[in-house]
Amino acid sequence: MKKNSFLQYLSFIGPGIVLAATGIGSGDMIATAVGGANFGTGILWSVGLGVTLKFALNESMARFQLATGETILEAWMKYLHRSVGIVFLIYLLLWSFIVAAATVSATGLAAHTLFPSLSVAQWAVIHSVVAYVLVKLGSYHFLEQLMKILVAGMFILIVYCAWSLGVSWNTLQGFIPSINAKHMISVFSIVGAVGGSVTLLSYSYWMQERKWEGLSYLKAVRLDLFVAYALTGCFCAAVVMIASRVESSALQNGNIVIALAEQIELASNQLGKKLFIWGFWAAVFSSVLGVWQGVPYIFQNFMQCQRQNKHAKNSNRILSFVHQHAYHLFLCYLAFPPLLLLLFNKPIWVVIVYTLVGALFMPFLALSLFLLNNRKKLMHTARNQFFSNFALIFCLLMFIAMAIYKISKLKF
């Protein structure tokens, strides 16, 4: 891409939209809603912190891939001990199982609220099957266009609902950072939830679907990611604003979405409540589609790294993932087995292992990017500058603190 104008850069925006749609799910809604209900708009600054940290991580991963032609997963498999790959695979399987169940359940809840003739579980099964069919039969280009529609819908509806409640100077002051010890639990939850975790890795494969190769695409990638995290930040800030008008006691017993919708109804009318539920549905169903389409790439990439010679060239391999058996196998794993969790409580050992390994994933990602992106022989002119190093070190320290907190709260 040579000397393109700003309008030409805008035409490249796409993978970032898919990333934003995938990253914004039920976890973001719950974390930001609880934070807003408990501490009001004073917690808004943590949304900005979360999207900034996730932008720094994603930009570093994308820059590494453009400079080396390797995904970050391939770099882990190539430069680190093989045990790292085994641990990551265990985490990927657990993460996928639990997140898939939670996401389709949230989609079922939204659909049941709109159309109560079917139960939450029935709607969840329907959405999982529909997502499976759309991903299996559709192309990446089709998914990207569908995601743009869903993102536009969820963004416009949720931001409108927040605006309808009124924006005051006190609301805007919430974007000014203030450190309060009692806020830190919500800060950790929001920073961890905003923008996703493992789904960050999927961006590498969506880049390759777009055939973004070489550092000439770096400016376009940065713009793409900026738009993605700006949308994510605005969406989550809107949820905080809405939740700040709800009593924290109303968020008990899993009624978070209903409580937010009822607050909208009180402030406006029944139509406002419907619009909010439709916005929530668009958010969680787009997340289902993104996870179903993007995460199987990670599994396929892992399996290919296991089979191939460490020094084999791989620039054209990712694009054929959707036609390979491992991709379809993992797509089935996402779409069907997790539905069992709709009938049974999560086994405690699954939760413990998932939490232990998951707490270490984000610190590991930040540390590996810091080490890899500072290799002059590997990155050449694309190696980290001061801001990138500062951001990655801050990410590392922040996520270590979050990991210590999450592990300390485990009950064995």
mmCIF file of C-alpha atoms in Angstrom:
data_model
loop_
_atom_site.group_PDB
_atom_site.id
_atom_site.type_symbol
_atom_site.label_atom_id
_atom_site.label_comp_id
_atom_site.label_asym_id
_atom_site.label_seq_id
_atom_site.Cartn_x
_atom_site.Cartn_y
_atom_site.Cartn_z
ATOM 1 C CA MET A 1 0.000 0.000 0.000
ATOM 2 C CA LYS A 2 1.794 3.100 -1.235
ATOM 3 C CA LYS A 3 1.075 6.707 -0.314
ATOM 4 C CA ASN A 4 -2.602 6.153 0.259
ATOM 5 C CA SER A 5 -4.902 8.965 1.351
ATOM 6 C CA PHE A 6 -6.880 8.851 4.567
ATOM 7 C CA LEU A 7 -10.022 7.852 2.661
ATOM 8 C CA GLN A 8 -8.125 4.971 1.118
ATOM 9 C CA TYR A 9 -7.013 3.867 4.565
ATOM 10 C CA LEU A 10 -10.651 3.917 5.684
ATOM 11 C CA SER A 11 -11.492 1.442 2.940
ATOM 12 C CA PHE A 12 -9.164 -1.045 4.617
ATOM 13 C CA ILE A 13 -11.104 -1.028 7.895
ATOM 14 C CA GLY A 14 -12.635 -4.458 8.403
ATOM 15 C CA PRO A 15 -10.710 -6.922 10.568
ATOM 16 C CA GLY A 16 -10.827 -4.367 13.363
ATOM 17 C CA ILE A 17 -14.617 -4.253 13.141
ATOM 18 C CA VAL A 18 -14.707 -8.050 13.390
ATOM 19 C CA LEU A 19 -12.335 -7.841 16.361
ATOM 20 C CA ALA A 20 -14.506 -5.257 18.120
ATOM 21 C CA ALA A 21 -17.656 -7.287 17.508
ATOM 22 C CA THR A 22 -15.973 -10.448 18.808
ATOM 23 C CA GLY A 23 -14.395 -8.810 21.844
ATOM 24 C CA ILE A 24 -17.602 -7.121 23.004
ATOM 25 C CA GLY A 25 -19.659 -9.872 24.568
ATOM 26 C CA SER A 26 -21.523 -10.762 27.705
ATOM 27 C CA GLY A 27 -18.331 -10.484 29.777
ATOM 28 C CA ASP A 28 -17.849 -6.835 28.843
ATOM 29 C CA MET A 29 -21.493 -6.074 29.509
ATOM 30 C CA ILE A 30 -21.444 -7.714 32.935
ATOM 31 C CA ALA A 31 -18.112 -6.235 34.071
ATOM 32 C CA THR A 32 -18.958 -2.695 32.972
ATOM 33 C CA ALA A 33 -22.530 -2.921 34.264
ATOM 34 C CA VAL A 34 -21.439 -4.102 37.713
ATOM 35 C CA GLY A 35 -18.762 -1.408 37.863
ATOM 36 C CA GLY A 36 -21.216 1.292 36.820
ATOM 37 C CA ALA A 37 -23.904 0.157 39.264
ATOM 38 C CA ASN A 38 -21.489 -0.083 42.196
ATOM 39 C CA PHE A 39 -19.349 3.017 41.620
ATOM 40 C CA GLY A 40 -21.180 5.135 39.064
ATOM 41 C CA THR A 41 -19.491 6.983 36.246
ATOM 42 C CA GLY A 42 -16.378 7.456 38.364
ATOM 43 C CA ILE A 43 -15.215 4.113 36.977
ATOM 44 C CA LEU A 44 -15.322 5.281 33.332
ATOM 45 C CA TRP A 45 -11.583 5.889 33.202
ATOM 46 C CA SER A 46 -10.952 2.150 33.567
ATOM 47 C CA VAL A 47 -12.733 1.588 30.229
ATOM 48 C CA GLY A 48 -10.232 3.944 28.606
ATOM 49 C CA LEU A 49 -7.370 2.149 30.323
ATOM 50 C CA GLY A 50 -8.650 -1.237 29.177
ATOM 51 C CA VAL A 51 -8.972 -0.323 25.502
ATOM 52 C CA THR A 52 -5.567 1.406 25.552
ATOM 53 C CA LEU A 53 -3.831 -1.682 26.934
ATOM 54 C CA LYS A 54 -5.594 -4.013 24.492
ATOM 55 C CA PHE A 55 -4.695 -1.690 21.604
ATOM 56 C CA ALA A 56 -1.031 -1.797 22.652
ATOM 57 C CA LEU A 57 -1.072 -5.609 22.756
ATOM 58 C CA ASN A 58 -2.847 -5.989 19.421
ATOM 59 C CA GLU A 59 -0.676 -3.415 17.676
ATOM 60 C CA SER A 60 2.447 -5.211 18.885
ATOM 61 C CA MET A 61 1.136 -8.573 17.628
ATOM 62 C CA ALA A 62 0.179 -7.120 14.256
ATOM 63 C CA ARG A 63 3.512 -5.322 13.865
ATOM 64 C CA PHE A 64 5.399 -8.532 14.684
ATOM 65 C CA GLN A 65 3.434 -10.412 12.048
ATOM 66 C CA LEU A 66 3.920 -7.737 9.379
ATOM 67 C CA ALA A 67 7.654 -7.607 10.086
ATOM 68 C CA THR A 68 8.337 -11.361 10.288
ATOM 69 C CA GLY A 69 5.523 -13.065 8.392
ATOM 70 C CA GLU A 70 4.816 -15.213 11.474
ATOM 71 C CA THR A 71 1.857 -15.159 13.830
ATOM 72 C CA ILE A 72 2.608 -14.759 17.517
ATOM 73 C CA LEU A 73 1.509 -18.375 18.056
ATOM 74 C CA GLU A 74 4.076 -19.566 15.497
ATOM 75 C CA ALA A 75 6.712 -17.512 17.301
ATOM 76 C CA TRP A 76 5.838 -19.153 20.628
ATOM 77 C CA MET A 77 6.136 -22.593 19.062
ATOM 78 C CA LYS A 78 9.397 -21.688 17.342
ATOM 79 C CA TYR A 79 11.299 -19.829 20.057
ATOM 80 C CA LEU A 80 9.895 -21.185 23.337
ATOM 81 C CA HIS A 81 9.896 -24.580 25.021
ATOM 82 C CA ARG A 82 7.348 -27.068 23.638
ATOM 83 C CA SER A 83 5.640 -27.243 27.042
ATOM 84 C CA VAL A 84 4.355 -23.708 26.422
ATOM 85 C CA GLY A 85 2.378 -25.006 23.453
ATOM 86 C CA ILE A 86 0.881 -27.846 25.489
ATOM 87 C CA VAL A 87 -0.221 -25.513 28.294
ATOM 88 C CA PHE A 88 -1.671 -23.087 25.758
ATOM 89 C CA LEU A 89 -3.647 -25.864 24.057
ATOM 90 C CA ILE A 90 -5.156 -26.928 27.399
ATOM 91 C CA TYR A 91 -6.148 -23.349 28.110
ATOM 92 C CA LEU A 92 -7.560 -22.862 24.603
ATOM 93 C CA LEU A 93 -9.778 -25.929 25.000
ATOM 94 C CA LEU A 94 -11.044 -24.839 28.422
ATOM 95 C CA TRP A 95 -11.452 -21.181 27.443
ATOM 96 C CA SER A 96 -13.345 -22.079 24.279
ATOM 97 C CA PHE A 97 -15.678 -24.462 26.106
ATOM 98 C CA ILE A 98 -16.606 -22.032 28.884
ATOM 99 C CA VAL A 99 -16.743 -18.867 26.752
ATOM 100 C CA ALA A 100 -18.825 -20.585 24.068
ATOM 101 C CA ALA A 101 -21.377 -21.709 26.660
ATOM 102 C CA ALA A 102 -21.533 -18.289 28.325
ATOM 103 C CA THR A 103 -21.876 -16.428 25.019
ATOM 104 C CA VAL A 104 -24.667 -18.542 23.528
ATOM 105 C CA SER A 105 -26.443 -18.457 26.887
ATOM 106 C CA ALA A 106 -26.342 -14.647 26.841
ATOM 107 C CA THR A 107 -27.635 -14.660 23.268
ATOM 108 C CA GLY A 108 -30.450 -16.975 24.343
ATOM 109 C CA LEU A 109 -31.314 -14.614 27.210
ATOM 110 C CA ALA A 110 -31.558 -11.633 24.860
ATOM 111 C CA ALA A 111 -33.720 -13.530 22.367
ATOM 112 C CA HIS A 112 -35.950 -14.943 25.139
ATOM 113 C CA THR A 113 -36.527 -11.442 26.499
ATOM 114 C CA LEU A 114 -37.614 -10.274 23.054
ATOM 115 C CA PHE A 115 -39.538 -13.417 22.127
ATOM 116 C CA PRO A 116 -40.440 -15.373 25.302
ATOM 117 C CA SER A 117 -42.278 -18.145 23.449
ATOM 118 C CA LEU A 118 -39.011 -20.129 23.482
ATOM 119 C CA SER A 119 -36.818 -20.718 26.552
ATOM 120 C CA VAL A 120 -33.323 -19.317 27.040
ATOM 121 C CA ALA A 121 -31.811 -22.761 26.379
ATOM 122 C CA GLN A 122 -33.829 -23.250 23.196
ATOM 123 C CA TRP A 123 -32.809 -19.865 21.824
ATOM 124 C CA ALA A 124 -29.186 -20.594 22.773
ATOM 125 C CA VAL A 125 -29.218 -23.830 20.772
ATOM 126 C CA ILE A 126 -30.774 -22.072 17.790
ATOM 127 C CA HIS A 127 -28.175 -19.305 17.802
ATOM 128 C CA SER A 128 -25.310 -21.767 18.146
ATOM 129 C CA VAL A 129 -26.540 -23.800 15.181
ATOM 130 C CA VAL A 130 -27.178 -20.696 13.064
ATOM 131 C CA ALA A 131 -23.693 -19.371 13.821
ATOM 132 C CA TYR A 132 -22.206 -22.751 12.914
ATOM 133 C CA VAL A 133 -23.990 -22.780 9.555
ATOM 134 C CA LEU A 134 -23.071 -19.165 8.739
ATOM 135 C CA VAL A 135 -19.381 -19.763 9.508
ATOM 136 C CA LYS A 136 -19.207 -23.140 7.778
ATOM 137 C CA LEU A 137 -20.920 -22.015 4.584
ATOM 138 C CA GLY A 138 -19.919 -18.357 4.497
ATOM 139 C CA SER A 139 -16.607 -16.739 3.580
ATOM 140 C CA TYR A 140 -14.581 -14.347 5.712
ATOM 141 C CA HIS A 141 -15.702 -11.492 3.474
ATOM 142 C CA PHE A 142 -19.347 -12.380 4.167
ATOM 143 C CA LEU A 143 -18.655 -12.470 7.919
ATOM 144 C CA GLU A 144 -16.947 -9.080 7.821
ATOM 145 C CA GLN A 145 -19.916 -7.440 6.081
ATOM 146 C CA LEU A 146 -22.364 -9.074 8.506
ATOM 147 C CA MET A 147 -20.273 -7.926 11.456
ATOM 148 C CA LYS A 148 -20.323 -4.337 10.226
ATOM 149 C CA ILE A 149 -24.118 -4.430 10.249
ATOM 150 C CA LEU A 150 -24.273 -5.925 13.747
ATOM 151 C CA VAL A 151 -21.663 -3.509 15.117
ATOM 152 C CA ALA A 152 -23.520 -0.532 13.659
ATOM 153 C CA GLY A 153 -26.737 -1.780 15.228
ATOM 154 C CA MET A 154 -25.342 -2.472 18.691
ATOM 155 C CA PHE A 155 -23.301 0.736 18.769
ATOM 156 C CA ILE A 156 -26.117 3.034 17.679
ATOM 157 C CA LEU A 157 -28.735 1.412 19.921
ATOM 158 C CA ILE A 158 -26.664 1.231 23.123
ATOM 159 C CA VAL A 159 -25.112 4.678 22.753
ATOM 160 C CA TYR A 160 -28.552 6.142 22.010
ATOM 161 C CA CYS A 161 -29.956 4.490 25.145
ATOM 162 C CA ALA A 162 -27.136 5.954 27.236
ATOM 163 C CA TRP A 163 -27.619 9.395 25.705
ATOM 164 C CA SER A 164 -31.357 9.255 26.393
ATOM 165 C CA LEU A 165 -30.564 9.064 30.115
ATOM 166 C CA GLY A 166 -28.704 12.358 29.925
ATOM 167 C CA VAL A 167 -24.996 13.232 30.026
ATOM 168 C CA SER A 168 -23.850 15.634 32.710
ATOM 169 C CA TRP A 169 -20.519 17.206 33.567
ATOM 170 C CA ASN A 170 -20.202 14.755 36.456
ATOM 171 C CA THR A 171 -20.540 11.934 33.936
ATOM 172 C CA LEU A 172 -17.724 13.298 31.804
ATOM 173 C CA GLN A 173 -15.533 13.739 34.889
ATOM 174 C CA GLY A 174 -15.542 9.969 35.199
ATOM 175 C CA PHE A 175 -12.986 9.844 32.385
ATOM 176 C CA ILE A 176 -10.468 11.618 34.640
ATOM 177 C CA PRO A 177 -8.412 8.890 36.390
ATOM 178 C CA SER A 178 -8.900 8.652 40.144
ATOM 179 C CA ILE A 179 -7.321 5.928 42.259
ATOM 180 C CA ASN A 180 -9.601 4.474 44.906
ATOM 181 C CA ALA A 181 -8.811 1.176 46.612
ATOM 182 C CA LYS A 182 -12.440 0.061 46.682
ATOM 183 C CA HIS A 183 -12.627 0.540 42.901
ATOM 184 C CA MET A 184 -9.738 -1.768 42.082
ATOM 185 C CA ILE A 185 -11.771 -4.980 41.865
ATOM 186 C CA SER A 186 -14.039 -3.393 39.250
ATOM 187 C CA VAL A 187 -11.034 -1.857 37.494
ATOM 188 C CA PHE A 188 -9.438 -5.306 37.193
ATOM 189 C CA SER A 189 -12.699 -6.796 35.908
ATOM 190 C CA ILE A 190 -13.274 -4.064 33.330
ATOM 191 C CA VAL A 191 -9.679 -3.954 32.068
ATOM 192 C CA GLY A 192 -9.641 -7.736 31.750
ATOM 193 C CA ALA A 193 -13.006 -7.970 30.017
ATOM 194 C CA VAL A 194 -12.928 -4.986 27.640
ATOM 195 C CA GLY A 195 -11.841 -6.035 24.167
ATOM 196 C CA GLY A 196 -11.441 -9.753 24.846
ATOM 197 C CA SER A 197 -8.406 -11.911 25.647
ATOM 198 C CA VAL A 198 -7.712 -14.989 23.518
ATOM 199 C CA THR A 199 -9.769 -13.446 20.721
ATOM 200 C CA LEU A 200 -6.957 -10.922 20.258
ATOM 201 C CA LEU A 201 -5.007 -13.713 18.557
ATOM 202 C CA SER A 202 -7.704 -14.097 15.887
ATOM 203 C CA TYR A 203 -6.822 -10.702 14.444
ATOM 204 C CA SER A 204 -3.649 -12.233 12.997
ATOM 205 C CA TYR A 205 -5.675 -14.569 10.803
ATOM 206 C CA TRP A 206 -8.188 -11.938 9.731
ATOM 207 C CA MET A 207 -5.202 -9.853 8.610
ATOM 208 C CA GLN A 208 -4.075 -12.732 6.454
ATOM 209 C CA GLU A 209 -7.576 -13.183 5.060
ATOM 210 C CA ARG A 210 -7.218 -9.584 3.864
ATOM 211 C CA LYS A 211 -3.704 -10.403 2.568
ATOM 212 C CA TRP A 212 -2.088 -7.743 4.719
ATOM 213 C CA GLU A 213 1.569 -8.711 4.510
ATOM 214 C CA GLY A 214 4.620 -6.496 4.995
ATOM 215 C CA LEU A 215 5.241 -3.283 6.914
ATOM 216 C CA SER A 216 3.663 -1.185 4.153
ATOM 217 C CA TYR A 217 0.320 -2.105 5.781
ATOM 218 C CA LEU A 218 1.311 -0.942 9.270
ATOM 219 C CA LYS A 219 -0.466 2.439 9.086
ATOM 220 C CA ALA A 220 -3.653 0.824 7.813
ATOM 221 C CA VAL A 221 -3.513 -1.801 10.575
ATOM 222 C CA ARG A 222 -3.054 0.866 13.236
ATOM 223 C CA LEU A 223 -6.040 2.819 11.904
ATOM 224 C CA ASP A 224 -8.086 -0.378 11.764
ATOM 225 C CA LEU A 225 -7.244 -1.175 15.380
ATOM 226 C CA PHE A 226 -7.824 2.420 16.505
ATOM 227 C CA VAL A 227 -11.345 2.349 15.075
ATOM 228 C CA ALA A 228 -11.956 -1.065 16.672
ATOM 229 C CA TYR A 229 -10.982 0.014 20.171
ATOM 230 C CA ALA A 230 -12.635 3.438 19.859
ATOM 231 C CA LEU A 231 -15.931 1.665 19.139
ATOM 232 C CA THR A 232 -15.280 -0.783 21.985
ATOM 233 C CA GLY A 233 -14.538 2.043 24.406
ATOM 234 C CA CYS A 234 -17.635 4.042 23.452
ATOM 235 C CA PHE A 235 -19.860 0.979 23.750
ATOM 236 C CA CYS A 236 -18.551 -0.007 27.181
ATOM 237 C CA ALA A 237 -18.664 3.598 28.417
ATOM 238 C CA ALA A 238 -22.323 3.743 27.371
ATOM 239 C CA VAL A 239 -23.056 0.603 29.407
ATOM 240 C CA VAL A 240 -21.348 2.146 32.455
ATOM 241 C CA MET A 241 -23.466 5.289 32.073
ATOM 242 C CA ILE A 242 -26.665 3.265 31.881
ATOM 243 C CA ALA A 243 -25.681 1.052 34.823
ATOM 244 C CA SER A 244 -24.783 4.079 36.946
ATOM 245 C CA ARG A 245 -28.535 4.791 37.109
ATOM 246 C CA VAL A 246 -29.308 1.324 38.499
ATOM 247 C CA GLU A 247 -29.156 0.257 42.127
ATOM 248 C CA SER A 248 -26.402 -2.347 42.591
ATOM 249 C CA SER A 249 -28.863 -4.614 44.427
ATOM 250 C CA ALA A 250 -30.863 -4.872 41.189
ATOM 251 C CA LEU A 251 -27.967 -6.634 39.505
ATOM 252 C CA GLN A 252 -28.191 -9.708 41.681
ATOM 253 C CA ASN A 253 -29.404 -13.121 40.556
ATOM 254 C CA GLY A 254 -28.192 -12.729 36.976
ATOM 255 C CA ASN A 255 -30.709 -9.985 36.103
ATOM 256 C CA ILE A 256 -28.092 -7.503 34.919
ATOM 257 C CA VAL A 257 -29.383 -7.069 31.368
ATOM 258 C CA ILE A 258 -33.024 -6.959 32.493
ATOM 259 C CA ALA A 259 -32.210 -4.365 35.166
ATOM 260 C CA LEU A 260 -30.466 -2.153 32.632
ATOM 261 C CA ALA A 261 -33.334 -2.500 30.174
ATOM 262 C CA GLU A 262 -35.882 -1.593 32.844
ATOM 263 C CA GLN A 263 -33.882 1.500 33.729
ATOM 264 C CA ILE A 264 -34.066 2.566 30.088
ATOM 265 C CA GLU A 265 -37.831 1.959 30.149
ATOM 266 C CA LEU A 266 -38.274 4.130 33.246
ATOM 267 C CA ALA A 267 -36.259 6.956 31.690
ATOM 268 C CA SER A 268 -37.891 6.813 28.268
ATOM 269 C CA ASN A 269 -40.508 4.215 27.287
ATOM 270 C CA GLN A 270 -41.124 0.596 26.317
ATOM 271 C CA LEU A 271 -39.469 1.230 22.942
ATOM 272 C CA GLY A 272 -36.244 2.265 24.681
ATOM 273 C CA LYS A 273 -36.220 -1.026 26.573
ATOM 274 C CA LYS A 274 -36.692 -2.994 23.333
ATOM 275 C CA LEU A 275 -33.928 -1.044 21.609
ATOM 276 C CA PHE A 276 -31.526 -1.828 24.445
ATOM 277 C CA ILE A 277 -32.309 -5.551 24.332
ATOM 278 C CA TRP A 278 -31.832 -5.558 20.552
ATOM 279 C CA GLY A 279 -28.489 -3.802 21.032
ATOM 280 C CA PHE A 280 -27.461 -6.385 23.613
ATOM 281 C CA TRP A 281 -28.523 -9.181 21.260
ATOM 282 C CA ALA A 282 -26.439 -7.711 18.430
ATOM 283 C CA ALA A 283 -23.438 -7.465 20.766
ATOM 284 C CA VAL A 284 -23.551 -11.050 22.011
ATOM 285 C CA PHE A 285 -24.542 -12.683 18.717
ATOM 286 C CA SER A 286 -21.740 -10.885 16.879
ATOM 287 C CA SER A 287 -19.416 -12.204 19.571
ATOM 288 C CA VAL A 288 -20.682 -15.736 18.924
ATOM 289 C CA LEU A 289 -20.015 -15.341 15.198
ATOM 290 C CA GLY A 290 -16.557 -13.907 15.793
ATOM 291 C CA VAL A 291 -15.517 -16.637 18.210
ATOM 292 C CA TRP A 292 -16.951 -19.387 15.996
ATOM 293 C CA GLN A 293 -15.092 -18.000 12.960
ATOM 294 C CA GLY A 294 -11.834 -16.757 14.492
ATOM 295 C CA VAL A 295 -10.847 -19.167 17.255
ATOM 296 C CA PRO A 296 -10.695 -22.297 15.015
ATOM 297 C CA TYR A 297 -7.893 -20.514 13.123
ATOM 298 C CA ILE A 298 -5.849 -20.577 16.330
ATOM 299 C CA PHE A 299 -6.361 -24.306 16.780
ATOM 300 C CA GLN A 300 -5.535 -24.992 13.124
ATOM 301 C CA ASN A 301 -2.384 -22.870 13.368
ATOM 302 C CA PHE A 302 -1.349 -24.798 16.479
ATOM 303 C CA MET A 303 -1.848 -28.154 14.764
ATOM 304 C CA GLN A 304 0.116 -27.078 11.717
ATOM 305 C CA CYS A 305 2.966 -25.841 13.903
ATOM 306 C CA GLN A 306 3.081 -29.294 15.465
ATOM 307 C CA ARG A 307 3.397 -30.978 12.074
ATOM 308 C CA GLN A 308 5.613 -28.694 10.098
ATOM 309 C CA ASN A 309 9.354 -28.167 10.154
ATOM 310 C CA LYS A 310 10.246 -25.228 12.386
ATOM 311 C CA HIS A 311 11.886 -23.346 9.545
ATOM 312 C CA ALA A 312 9.252 -23.951 6.857
ATOM 313 C CA LYS A 313 7.788 -20.939 5.094
ATOM 314 C CA ASN A 314 4.156 -20.380 5.931
ATOM 315 C CA SER A 315 2.950 -17.139 4.350
ATOM 316 C CA ASN A 316 0.143 -18.774 2.374
ATOM 317 C CA ARG A 317 -0.972 -21.453 4.831
ATOM 318 C CA ILE A 318 -3.407 -19.507 6.983
ATOM 319 C CA LEU A 319 -5.636 -18.564 4.071
ATOM 320 C CA SER A 320 -6.558 -22.181 3.477
ATOM 321 C CA PHE A 321 -7.483 -22.873 7.118
ATOM 322 C CA VAL A 322 -11.217 -22.767 6.515
ATOM 323 C CA HIS A 323 -10.897 -25.683 4.073
ATOM 324 C CA GLN A 324 -9.018 -27.944 6.456
ATOM 325 C CA HIS A 325 -10.258 -30.577 8.850
ATOM 326 C CA ALA A 326 -8.811 -29.124 12.053
ATOM 327 C CA TYR A 327 -10.685 -25.859 11.520
ATOM 328 C CA HIS A 328 -14.017 -27.640 11.067
ATOM 329 C CA LEU A 329 -13.328 -29.956 13.990
ATOM 330 C CA PHE A 330 -12.801 -27.036 16.345
ATOM 331 C CA LEU A 331 -15.809 -25.214 14.917
ATOM 332 C CA CYS A 332 -17.937 -28.224 15.896
ATOM 333 C CA TYR A 333 -16.277 -28.242 19.325
ATOM 334 C CA LEU A 334 -17.345 -24.615 19.848
ATOM 335 C CA ALA A 335 -20.858 -24.987 18.528
ATOM 336 C CA PHE A 336 -22.139 -28.155 20.199
ATOM 337 C CA PRO A 337 -20.420 -29.630 23.329
ATOM 338 C CA PRO A 338 -20.584 -26.350 25.324
ATOM 339 C CA LEU A 339 -24.376 -26.480 25.083
ATOM 340 C CA LEU A 340 -24.214 -29.158 27.791
ATOM 341 C CA LEU A 341 -23.248 -26.425 30.268
ATOM 342 C CA LEU A 342 -26.710 -24.968 29.773
ATOM 343 C CA LEU A 343 -28.060 -28.051 31.575
ATOM 344 C CA PHE A 344 -25.396 -28.521 34.252
ATOM 345 C CA ASN A 345 -23.311 -26.284 36.480
ATOM 346 C CA LYS A 346 -19.672 -25.929 35.497
ATOM 347 C CA PRO A 347 -17.540 -28.594 37.241
ATOM 348 C CA ILE A 348 -15.408 -26.941 39.909
ATOM 349 C CA TRP A 349 -12.167 -28.465 38.590
ATOM 350 C CA VAL A 350 -12.822 -26.939 35.152
ATOM 351 C CA VAL A 351 -13.322 -23.522 36.724
ATOM 352 C CA ILE A 352 -10.150 -23.823 38.823
ATOM 353 C CA VAL A 353 -7.906 -24.947 35.948
ATOM 354 C CA TYR A 354 -9.452 -22.368 33.616
ATOM 355 C CA THR A 355 -8.898 -19.568 36.119
ATOM 356 C CA LEU A 356 -5.341 -20.604 36.970
ATOM 357 C CA VAL A 357 -4.130 -20.867 33.395
ATOM 358 C CA GLY A 358 -6.259 -17.970 32.156
ATOM 359 C CA ALA A 359 -4.899 -15.602 34.791
ATOM 360 C CA LEU A 360 -1.418 -16.170 33.369
ATOM 361 C CA PHE A 361 -2.327 -15.775 29.682
ATOM 362 C CA MET A 362 -2.384 -11.966 29.455
ATOM 363 C CA PRO A 363 0.879 -11.475 31.419
ATOM 364 C CA PHE A 364 2.489 -14.141 29.224
ATOM 365 C CA LEU A 365 1.242 -12.417 26.064
ATOM 366 C CA ALA A 366 2.595 -9.027 27.193
ATOM 367 C CA LEU A 367 5.969 -10.481 28.233
ATOM 368 C CA SER A 368 6.425 -12.479 25.026
ATOM 369 C CA LEU A 369 5.623 -9.458 22.873
ATOM 370 C CA PHE A 370 8.054 -7.315 24.846
ATOM 371 C CA LEU A 371 10.864 -9.843 24.355
ATOM 372 C CA LEU A 372 10.149 -10.682 20.709
ATOM 373 C CA ASN A 373 9.485 -7.166 19.479
ATOM 374 C CA ASN A 374 12.761 -5.887 20.928
ATOM 375 C CA ARG A 375 14.865 -8.353 18.910
ATOM 376 C CA LYS A 376 16.736 -6.179 16.410
ATOM 377 C CA LYS A 377 17.687 -9.093 14.141
ATOM 378 C CA LEU A 378 14.084 -10.255 14.071
ATOM 379 C CA MET A 379 12.191 -6.959 13.847
ATOM 380 C CA HIS A 380 14.773 -4.617 12.255
ATOM 381 C CA THR A 381 13.214 -1.143 11.892
ATOM 382 C CA ALA A 382 9.862 -2.350 13.263
ATOM 383 C CA ARG A 383 11.212 -3.125 16.741
ATOM 384 C CA ASN A 384 9.645 -1.487 19.753
ATOM 385 C CA GLN A 385 10.101 2.186 20.447
ATOM 386 C CA PHE A 386 9.792 3.843 23.854
ATOM 387 C CA PHE A 387 5.991 4.108 23.901
ATOM 388 C CA SER A 388 5.500 0.474 22.862
ATOM 389 C CA ASN A 389 7.915 -0.758 25.532
ATOM 390 C CA PHE A 390 6.291 1.424 28.188
ATOM 391 C CA ALA A 391 2.817 0.190 27.232
ATOM 392 C CA LEU A 392 3.847 -3.485 27.232
ATOM 393 C CA ILE A 393 5.616 -3.195 30.597
ATOM 394 C CA PHE A 394 2.537 -1.457 32.025
ATOM 395 C CA CYS A 395 0.365 -4.242 30.571
ATOM 396 C CA LEU A 396 2.633 -6.850 32.129
ATOM 397 C CA LEU A 397 2.499 -5.291 35.605
ATOM 398 C CA MET A 398 -1.246 -4.666 35.411
ATOM 399 C CA PHE A 399 -2.065 -8.199 34.301
ATOM 400 C CA ILE A 400 0.297 -9.724 36.886
ATOM 401 C CA ALA A 401 -1.611 -7.836 39.574
ATOM 402 C CA MET A 402 -4.882 -9.103 38.111
ATOM 403 C CA ALA A 403 -3.535 -12.673 38.004
ATOM 404 C CA ILE A 404 -2.471 -12.551 41.658
ATOM 405 C CA TYR A 405 -5.904 -11.228 42.625
ATOM 406 C CA LYS A 406 -7.803 -13.881 40.622
ATOM 407 C CA ILE A 407 -5.697 -16.759 41.959
ATOM 408 C CA SER A 408 -5.981 -15.476 45.533
ATOM 409 C CA LYS A 409 -9.770 -15.599 45.255
ATOM 410 C CA LEU A 410 -9.879 -19.238 44.152
ATOM 411 C CA LYS A 411 -11.467 -21.703 46.570
ATOM 412 C CA PHE A 412 -9.829 -25.114 46.211
#
